[in-house]
Amino acid sequence: MSVFSAWPYFVLVLVVLGAMALPVFRAADEPRHSSRDHRTATLDGLRGFLALSVFVHHLMVTHGYIEHGEWTFPPSGFHTLLGQAGVGVFFMITGFLFWGKLLDAQGRPDWRGLYAGRLWRIGPTYLLAVGLMFLAVAWRTGFELREPVWSLLGAVLQWLALGIWPLQPDINGYAGTTLILAGVTWTVFVEWLFYGALRPMAPLARGDRTPRFVLGLMLLCLPLLCFAALSPGATPSRPTLALVIGALAWVLASFLMGMLSAWLVRRGGPKLPQRSASLLALACLGGVFLGFEHMVGPVQVLLLWVFFHLVCTGSTLFGLLATRAARRMSTASYSIYLLQGLVLTLVFGLRPVREFVMAGAMQYWLVGTACALLLVAASVVSYRLVEKPGIARGRRLRAGPRGMPAAQAAGP
């Protein structure tokens, strides 16, 4: 057995699902809004698997970091794709949900409510993660001031900008500060860019302009994706300029594909039977993982989008996404995503643990599975104490003084 074998990932997922099904995790149960079920029920079951897959990706990255001192992609294409495909589908979900809001409002949503909702949805847990990161930095720097106060204050303020500010420097001279959060906060900045772009794009949500707009931009992305895919010697761990440009095109394409799905779902049309849809969705996902080493390429982006769109139209992957455990895990997925680096830092930062896990693949995956269980438990607590009150506050602000009904105000 190798550390980079694929099958331990599936064992880890089953262990976490089994744990999430226990009564102790009923705190993650949430009522399902009937106004959302027909469009987002299956997506509500998918997010947890995405966050857990990104965690396993970083678990493998951590192995290389301990062994070689380099924070880079794992040598296994499977584990590289766990992170890249997970993030790509997260971006598709964002495109689907928020372009859907614009489509439903004919390009004229309540902008103040939308952005207030985002601030209260993203901000509290982000600040929790960053606050814990500050404590970790203080611990690792011996609780000593190692740089001028004004320099430290400036760095702290950049981190406290809720991810809207792209620069997130080292704190108190501690090199690799962002690695304490596994480097995941770059995606928060990218999400804010998309939210900011919604307003100038809003007129395109009126009528049937969406497909022309999306396909027009995709015509710009596809050559870049093809160029990156065909670039000789390009690997995620040793990226060329072509691969970097292709990665930017991949991020844009992910949002665009989500937006296209939002338009297609609202157009209606025939659907595949549940069993056929689930089979095709898994076949497309399998095609990505069996056929490619990374996500930067047109074929893998298309395959991943077909998988995503089938889930959007109701595919439950043979009932997996409809299970209580999947929904509970998805409820806490944002906390799972943001807190994963802190758990890895806490556990693998202990020298006896590092020595134990590096002695063999079995030891590494046993501790990795324990980290996953600790992460989901901490994330459920974070959801109940931090995320949920923030979401409720955002909904009240969106409802305004006239008290919009809760089902109307509900958001993702």
mmCIF file of N, CA, C and O in Angstrom, residues 118-185:
data_model
loop_
_atom_site.group_PDB
_atom_site.id
_atom_site.type_symbol
_atom_site.label_atom_id
_atom_site.label_comp_id
_atom_site.label_asym_id
_atom_site.label_seq_id
_atom_site.Cartn_x
_atom_site.Cartn_y
_atom_site.Cartn_z
ATOM 1 N N ARG A 118 -24.143 38.003 1.592
ATOM 2 C CA ARG A 118 -22.831 37.403 1.360
ATOM 3 C C ARG A 118 -21.849 37.752 2.480
ATOM 4 O O ARG A 118 -21.062 36.915 2.929
ATOM 5 N N LEU A 119 -21.859 39.000 2.925
ATOM 6 C CA LEU A 119 -20.953 39.401 3.997
ATOM 7 C C LEU A 119 -21.188 38.580 5.256
ATOM 8 O O LEU A 119 -20.244 38.108 5.900
ATOM 9 N N TRP A 120 -22.463 38.401 5.603
ATOM 10 C CA TRP A 120 -22.786 37.673 6.825
ATOM 11 C C TRP A 120 -22.676 36.162 6.644
ATOM 12 O O TRP A 120 -22.554 35.427 7.620
ATOM 13 N N ARG A 121 -22.708 35.683 5.405
ATOM 14 C CA ARG A 121 -22.534 34.257 5.150
ATOM 15 C C ARG A 121 -21.055 33.884 5.177
ATOM 16 O O ARG A 121 -20.650 32.877 5.745
ATOM 17 N N ILE A 122 -20.230 34.721 4.549
ATOM 18 C CA ILE A 122 -18.804 34.419 4.419
ATOM 19 C C ILE A 122 -18.008 34.895 5.625
ATOM 20 O O ILE A 122 -17.105 34.213 6.107
ATOM 21 N N GLY A 123 -18.354 36.087 6.132
ATOM 22 C CA GLY A 123 -17.516 36.777 7.098
ATOM 23 C C GLY A 123 -17.286 36.086 8.425
ATOM 24 O O GLY A 123 -16.123 35.916 8.850
ATOM 25 N N PRO A 124 -18.333 35.675 9.165
ATOM 26 C CA PRO A 124 -18.100 35.149 10.514
ATOM 27 C C PRO A 124 -17.163 33.943 10.570
ATOM 28 O O PRO A 124 -16.232 33.907 11.392
ATOM 29 N N THR A 125 -17.376 32.958 9.718
ATOM 30 C CA THR A 125 -16.521 31.771 9.755
ATOM 31 C C THR A 125 -15.120 32.097 9.241
ATOM 32 O O THR A 125 -14.125 31.557 9.738
ATOM 33 N N TYR A 126 -15.052 32.972 8.257
ATOM 34 C CA TYR A 126 -13.741 33.413 7.762
ATOM 35 C C TYR A 126 -12.948 34.056 8.899
ATOM 36 O O TYR A 126 -11.766 33.760 9.098
ATOM 37 N N LEU A 127 -13.594 34.954 9.662
ATOM 38 C CA LEU A 127 -12.907 35.615 10.776
ATOM 39 C C LEU A 127 -12.527 34.618 11.871
ATOM 40 O O LEU A 127 -11.476 34.762 12.507
ATOM 41 N N LEU A 128 -13.375 33.614 12.091
ATOM 42 C CA LEU A 128 -13.029 32.568 13.056
ATOM 43 C C LEU A 128 -11.753 31.849 12.624
ATOM 44 O O LEU A 128 -10.828 31.655 13.429
ATOM 45 N N ALA A 129 -11.704 31.435 11.344
ATOM 46 C CA ALA A 129 -10.532 30.719 10.843
ATOM 47 C C ALA A 129 -9.286 31.586 10.921
ATOM 48 O O ALA A 129 -8.209 31.122 11.347
ATOM 49 N N VAL A 130 -9.411 32.847 10.535
ATOM 50 C CA VAL A 130 -8.260 33.745 10.565
ATOM 51 C C VAL A 130 -7.820 34.017 12.008
ATOM 52 O O VAL A 130 -6.626 34.059 12.308
ATOM 53 N N GLY A 131 -8.780 34.180 12.909
ATOM 54 C CA GLY A 131 -8.440 34.378 14.313
ATOM 55 C C GLY A 131 -7.678 33.202 14.883
ATOM 56 O O GLY A 131 -6.680 33.370 15.613
ATOM 57 N N LEU A 132 -8.117 31.989 14.564
ATOM 58 C CA LEU A 132 -7.402 30.792 15.025
ATOM 59 C C LEU A 132 -6.025 30.700 14.373
ATOM 60 O O LEU A 132 -5.062 30.230 14.992
ATOM 61 N N MET A 133 -5.928 31.146 13.127
ATOM 62 C CA MET A 133 -4.626 31.183 12.450
ATOM 63 C C MET A 133 -3.672 32.135 13.172
ATOM 64 O O MET A 133 -2.487 31.833 13.353
ATOM 65 N N PHE A 134 -4.188 33.302 13.614
ATOM 66 C CA PHE A 134 -3.355 34.231 14.375
ATOM 67 C C PHE A 134 -2.811 33.559 15.641
ATOM 68 O O PHE A 134 -1.636 33.741 15.997
ATOM 69 N N LEU A 135 -3.665 32.804 16.315
ATOM 70 C CA LEU A 135 -3.218 32.097 17.521
ATOM 71 C C LEU A 135 -2.130 31.074 17.189
ATOM 72 O O LEU A 135 -1.158 30.918 17.938
ATOM 73 N N ALA A 136 -2.312 30.375 16.052
ATOM 74 C CA ALA A 136 -1.309 29.388 15.646
ATOM 75 C C ALA A 136 0.026 30.064 15.339
ATOM 76 O O ALA A 136 1.092 29.539 15.691
ATOM 77 N N VAL A 137 -0.024 31.219 14.683
ATOM 78 C CA VAL A 137 1.204 31.962 14.397
ATOM 79 C C VAL A 137 1.868 32.396 15.697
ATOM 80 O O VAL A 137 3.094 32.279 15.863
ATOM 81 N N ALA A 138 1.061 32.912 16.638
ATOM 82 C CA ALA A 138 1.616 33.332 17.929
ATOM 83 C C ALA A 138 2.289 32.158 18.640
ATOM 84 O O ALA A 138 3.381 32.298 19.221
ATOM 85 N N TRP A 139 1.647 30.995 18.575
ATOM 86 C CA TRP A 139 2.215 29.790 19.195
ATOM 87 C C TRP A 139 3.542 29.424 18.543
ATOM 88 O O TRP A 139 4.536 29.148 19.223
ATOM 89 N N ARG A 140 3.588 29.461 17.210
ATOM 90 C CA ARG A 140 4.784 29.024 16.492
ATOM 91 C C ARG A 140 5.910 30.067 16.547
ATOM 92 O O ARG A 140 7.056 29.740 16.223
ATOM 93 N N THR A 141 5.587 31.296 16.913
ATOM 94 C CA THR A 141 6.629 32.316 17.043
ATOM 95 C C THR A 141 6.943 32.602 18.511
ATOM 96 O O THR A 141 7.550 33.626 18.848
ATOM 97 N N GLY A 142 6.531 31.680 19.374
ATOM 98 C CA GLY A 142 6.872 31.786 20.785
ATOM 99 C C GLY A 142 6.233 32.958 21.490
ATOM 100 O O GLY A 142 6.742 33.414 22.534
ATOM 101 N N PHE A 143 5.107 33.462 20.960
ATOM 102 C CA PHE A 143 4.396 34.601 21.545
ATOM 103 C C PHE A 143 5.331 35.811 21.716
ATOM 104 O O PHE A 143 5.232 36.562 22.679
ATOM 105 N N GLU A 144 6.244 35.967 20.747
ATOM 106 C CA GLU A 144 7.176 37.091 20.755
ATOM 107 C C GLU A 144 6.928 37.969 19.529
ATOM 108 O O GLU A 144 6.601 37.461 18.448
ATOM 109 N N LEU A 145 7.106 39.264 19.680
ATOM 110 C CA LEU A 145 6.976 40.193 18.563
ATOM 111 C C LEU A 145 8.252 40.136 17.732
ATOM 112 O O LEU A 145 9.344 40.451 18.227
ATOM 113 N N ARG A 146 8.128 39.741 16.452
ATOM 114 C CA ARG A 146 9.311 39.541 15.615
ATOM 115 C C ARG A 146 9.392 40.526 14.459
ATOM 116 O O ARG A 146 10.227 40.359 13.554
ATOM 117 N N GLU A 147 8.518 41.502 14.435
ATOM 118 C CA GLU A 147 8.575 42.546 13.426
ATOM 119 C C GLU A 147 7.963 43.812 14.006
ATOM 120 O O GLU A 147 7.289 43.750 15.045
ATOM 121 N N PRO A 148 8.194 44.986 13.398
ATOM 122 C CA PRO A 148 7.636 46.231 13.927
ATOM 123 C C PRO A 148 6.120 46.157 14.073
ATOM 124 O O PRO A 148 5.434 45.503 13.282
ATOM 125 N N VAL A 149 5.610 46.844 15.081
ATOM 126 C CA VAL A 149 4.173 46.805 15.372
ATOM 127 C C VAL A 149 3.357 47.247 14.166
ATOM 128 O O VAL A 149 2.336 46.630 13.834
ATOM 129 N N TRP A 150 3.787 48.339 13.493
ATOM 130 C CA TRP A 150 2.997 48.836 12.358
ATOM 131 C C TRP A 150 2.979 47.839 11.203
ATOM 132 O O TRP A 150 1.984 47.702 10.509
ATOM 133 N N SER A 151 4.089 47.131 11.014
ATOM 134 C CA SER A 151 4.136 46.097 9.977
ATOM 135 C C SER A 151 3.182 44.949 10.317
ATOM 136 O O SER A 151 2.452 44.436 9.454
ATOM 137 N N LEU A 152 3.195 44.548 11.596
ATOM 138 C CA LEU A 152 2.300 43.484 12.036
ATOM 139 C C LEU A 152 0.843 43.902 11.889
ATOM 140 O O LEU A 152 0.011 43.130 11.393
ATOM 141 N N LEU A 153 0.527 45.149 12.290
ATOM 142 C CA LEU A 153 -0.844 45.631 12.197
ATOM 143 C C LEU A 153 -1.315 45.672 10.752
ATOM 144 O O LEU A 153 -2.446 45.285 10.443
ATOM 145 N N GLY A 154 -0.454 46.138 9.846
ATOM 146 C CA GLY A 154 -0.828 46.192 8.429
ATOM 147 C C GLY A 154 -1.126 44.814 7.867
ATOM 148 O O GLY A 154 -2.093 44.624 7.119
ATOM 149 N N ALA A 155 -0.308 43.812 8.230
ATOM 150 C CA ALA A 155 -0.542 42.444 7.754
ATOM 151 C C ALA A 155 -1.837 41.880 8.318
ATOM 152 O O ALA A 155 -2.616 41.228 7.608
ATOM 153 N N VAL A 156 -2.081 42.146 9.608
ATOM 154 C CA VAL A 156 -3.304 41.651 10.247
ATOM 155 C C VAL A 156 -4.543 42.238 9.574
ATOM 156 O O VAL A 156 -5.524 41.524 9.303
ATOM 157 N N LEU A 157 -4.509 43.531 9.293
ATOM 158 C CA LEU A 157 -5.670 44.183 8.665
ATOM 159 C C LEU A 157 -5.949 43.610 7.275
ATOM 160 O O LEU A 157 -7.112 43.485 6.874
ATOM 161 N N GLN A 158 -4.905 43.266 6.542
ATOM 162 C CA GLN A 158 -5.111 42.661 5.225
ATOM 163 C C GLN A 158 -5.801 41.305 5.348
ATOM 164 O O GLN A 158 -6.655 40.951 4.527
ATOM 165 N N TRP A 159 -5.450 40.557 6.370
ATOM 166 C CA TRP A 159 -6.095 39.262 6.594
ATOM 167 C C TRP A 159 -7.549 39.426 7.045
ATOM 168 O O TRP A 159 -8.395 38.577 6.742
ATOM 169 N N LEU A 160 -7.840 40.499 7.762
ATOM 170 C CA LEU A 160 -9.187 40.700 8.305
ATOM 171 C C LEU A 160 -10.162 41.285 7.289
ATOM 172 O O LEU A 160 -11.311 41.551 7.634
ATOM 173 N N ALA A 161 -9.730 41.447 6.050
ATOM 174 C CA ALA A 161 -10.577 42.065 5.021
ATOM 175 C C ALA A 161 -11.562 41.079 4.402
ATOM 176 O O ALA A 161 -12.088 41.325 3.315
ATOM 177 N N LEU A 162 -11.829 39.952 5.057
ATOM 178 C CA LEU A 162 -12.829 38.954 4.635
ATOM 179 C C LEU A 162 -12.524 38.331 3.272
ATOM 180 O O LEU A 162 -13.418 37.841 2.588
ATOM 181 N N GLY A 163 -11.247 38.352 2.889
ATOM 182 C CA GLY A 163 -10.883 37.764 1.608
ATOM 183 C C GLY A 163 -11.091 38.686 0.438
ATOM 184 O O GLY A 163 -10.727 38.343 -0.700
ATOM 185 N N ILE A 164 -11.681 39.874 0.657
ATOM 186 C CA ILE A 164 -11.912 40.819 -0.440
ATOM 187 C C ILE A 164 -10.590 41.398 -0.927
ATOM 188 O O ILE A 164 -10.421 41.682 -2.107
ATOM 189 N N TRP A 165 -9.632 41.562 -0.011
ATOM 190 C CA TRP A 165 -8.306 42.050 -0.358
ATOM 191 C C TRP A 165 -7.444 40.859 -0.755
ATOM 192 O O TRP A 165 -7.347 39.882 -0.024
ATOM 193 N N PRO A 166 -6.795 40.899 -1.939
ATOM 194 C CA PRO A 166 -6.102 39.700 -2.436
ATOM 195 C C PRO A 166 -4.795 39.383 -1.739
ATOM 196 O O PRO A 166 -4.348 38.236 -1.762
ATOM 197 N N LEU A 167 -4.148 40.385 -1.114
ATOM 198 C CA LEU A 167 -2.852 40.147 -0.488
ATOM 199 C C LEU A 167 -3.031 39.687 0.947
ATOM 200 O O LEU A 167 -3.676 40.357 1.746
ATOM 201 N N GLN A 168 -2.453 38.540 1.266
ATOM 202 C CA GLN A 168 -2.549 37.988 2.612
ATOM 203 C C GLN A 168 -1.142 37.581 3.047
ATOM 204 O O GLN A 168 -0.724 36.448 2.882
ATOM 205 N N PRO A 169 -0.404 38.550 3.610
ATOM 206 C CA PRO A 169 1.027 38.357 3.871
ATOM 207 C C PRO A 169 1.299 37.511 5.105
ATOM 208 O O PRO A 169 0.394 37.179 5.881
ATOM 209 N N ASP A 170 2.586 37.187 5.268
ATOM 210 C CA ASP A 170 3.016 36.484 6.475
ATOM 211 C C ASP A 170 2.798 37.373 7.701
ATOM 212 O O ASP A 170 2.901 38.606 7.621
ATOM 213 N N ILE A 171 2.492 36.734 8.823
ATOM 214 C CA ILE A 171 2.221 37.442 10.074
ATOM 215 C C ILE A 171 3.408 37.276 11.024
ATOM 216 O O ILE A 171 3.899 36.163 11.220
ATOM 217 N N ASN A 172 3.835 38.385 11.591
ATOM 218 C CA ASN A 172 4.891 38.379 12.614
ATOM 219 C C ASN A 172 6.151 37.662 12.143
ATOM 220 O O ASN A 172 6.832 36.971 12.903
ATOM 221 N N GLY A 173 6.434 37.796 10.841
ATOM 222 C CA GLY A 173 7.645 37.188 10.297
ATOM 223 C C GLY A 173 7.591 35.683 10.150
ATOM 224 O O GLY A 173 8.617 35.050 9.867
ATOM 225 N N TYR A 174 6.412 35.081 10.321
ATOM 226 C CA TYR A 174 6.300 33.620 10.211
ATOM 227 C C TYR A 174 6.100 33.245 8.741
ATOM 228 O O TYR A 174 5.047 33.490 8.158
ATOM 229 N N ALA A 175 7.108 32.645 8.138
ATOM 230 C CA ALA A 175 7.050 32.275 6.724
ATOM 231 C C ALA A 175 6.011 31.178 6.495
ATOM 232 O O ALA A 175 5.956 30.199 7.227
ATOM 233 N N GLY A 176 5.198 31.363 5.465
ATOM 234 C CA GLY A 176 4.177 30.371 5.151
ATOM 235 C C GLY A 176 2.945 30.466 6.019
ATOM 236 O O GLY A 176 2.280 29.458 6.272
ATOM 237 N N THR A 177 2.602 31.699 6.449
ATOM 238 C CA THR A 177 1.413 31.879 7.287
ATOM 239 C C THR A 177 0.169 31.294 6.642
ATOM 240 O O THR A 177 -0.637 30.628 7.296
ATOM 241 N N THR A 178 0.006 31.523 5.338
ATOM 242 C CA THR A 178 -1.211 31.072 4.662
ATOM 243 C C THR A 178 -1.356 29.553 4.652
ATOM 244 O O THR A 178 -2.468 29.031 4.533
ATOM 245 N N LEU A 179 -0.234 28.827 4.820
ATOM 246 C CA LEU A 179 -0.302 27.362 4.819
ATOM 247 C C LEU A 179 -1.011 26.829 6.057
ATOM 248 O O LEU A 179 -1.476 25.688 6.056
ATOM 249 N N ILE A 180 -1.092 27.636 7.110
ATOM 250 C CA ILE A 180 -1.828 27.201 8.299
ATOM 251 C C ILE A 180 -3.297 26.990 7.950
ATOM 252 O O ILE A 180 -3.972 26.145 8.557
ATOM 253 N N LEU A 181 -3.802 27.726 6.958
ATOM 254 C CA LEU A 181 -5.169 27.523 6.463
ATOM 255 C C LEU A 181 -5.175 26.694 5.181
ATOM 256 O O LEU A 181 -6.162 26.693 4.443
ATOM 257 N N ALA A 182 -4.071 26.007 4.900
ATOM 258 C CA ALA A 182 -3.929 25.169 3.702
ATOM 259 C C ALA A 182 -4.059 25.972 2.417
ATOM 260 O O ALA A 182 -4.345 25.412 1.352
ATOM 261 N N GLY A 183 -3.883 27.296 2.507
ATOM 262 C CA GLY A 183 -3.926 28.134 1.314
ATOM 263 C C GLY A 183 -5.283 28.249 0.650
ATOM 264 O O GLY A 183 -5.387 28.692 -0.498
ATOM 265 N N VAL A 184 -6.372 27.910 1.355
ATOM 266 C CA VAL A 184 -7.693 27.867 0.700
ATOM 267 C C VAL A 184 -8.325 29.234 0.515
ATOM 268 O O VAL A 184 -9.300 29.371 -0.227
ATOM 269 N N THR A 185 -7.788 30.277 1.162
ATOM 270 C CA THR A 185 -8.477 31.569 1.139
ATOM 271 C C THR A 185 -8.420 32.255 -0.220
ATOM 272 O O THR A 185 -9.165 33.212 -0.441
#
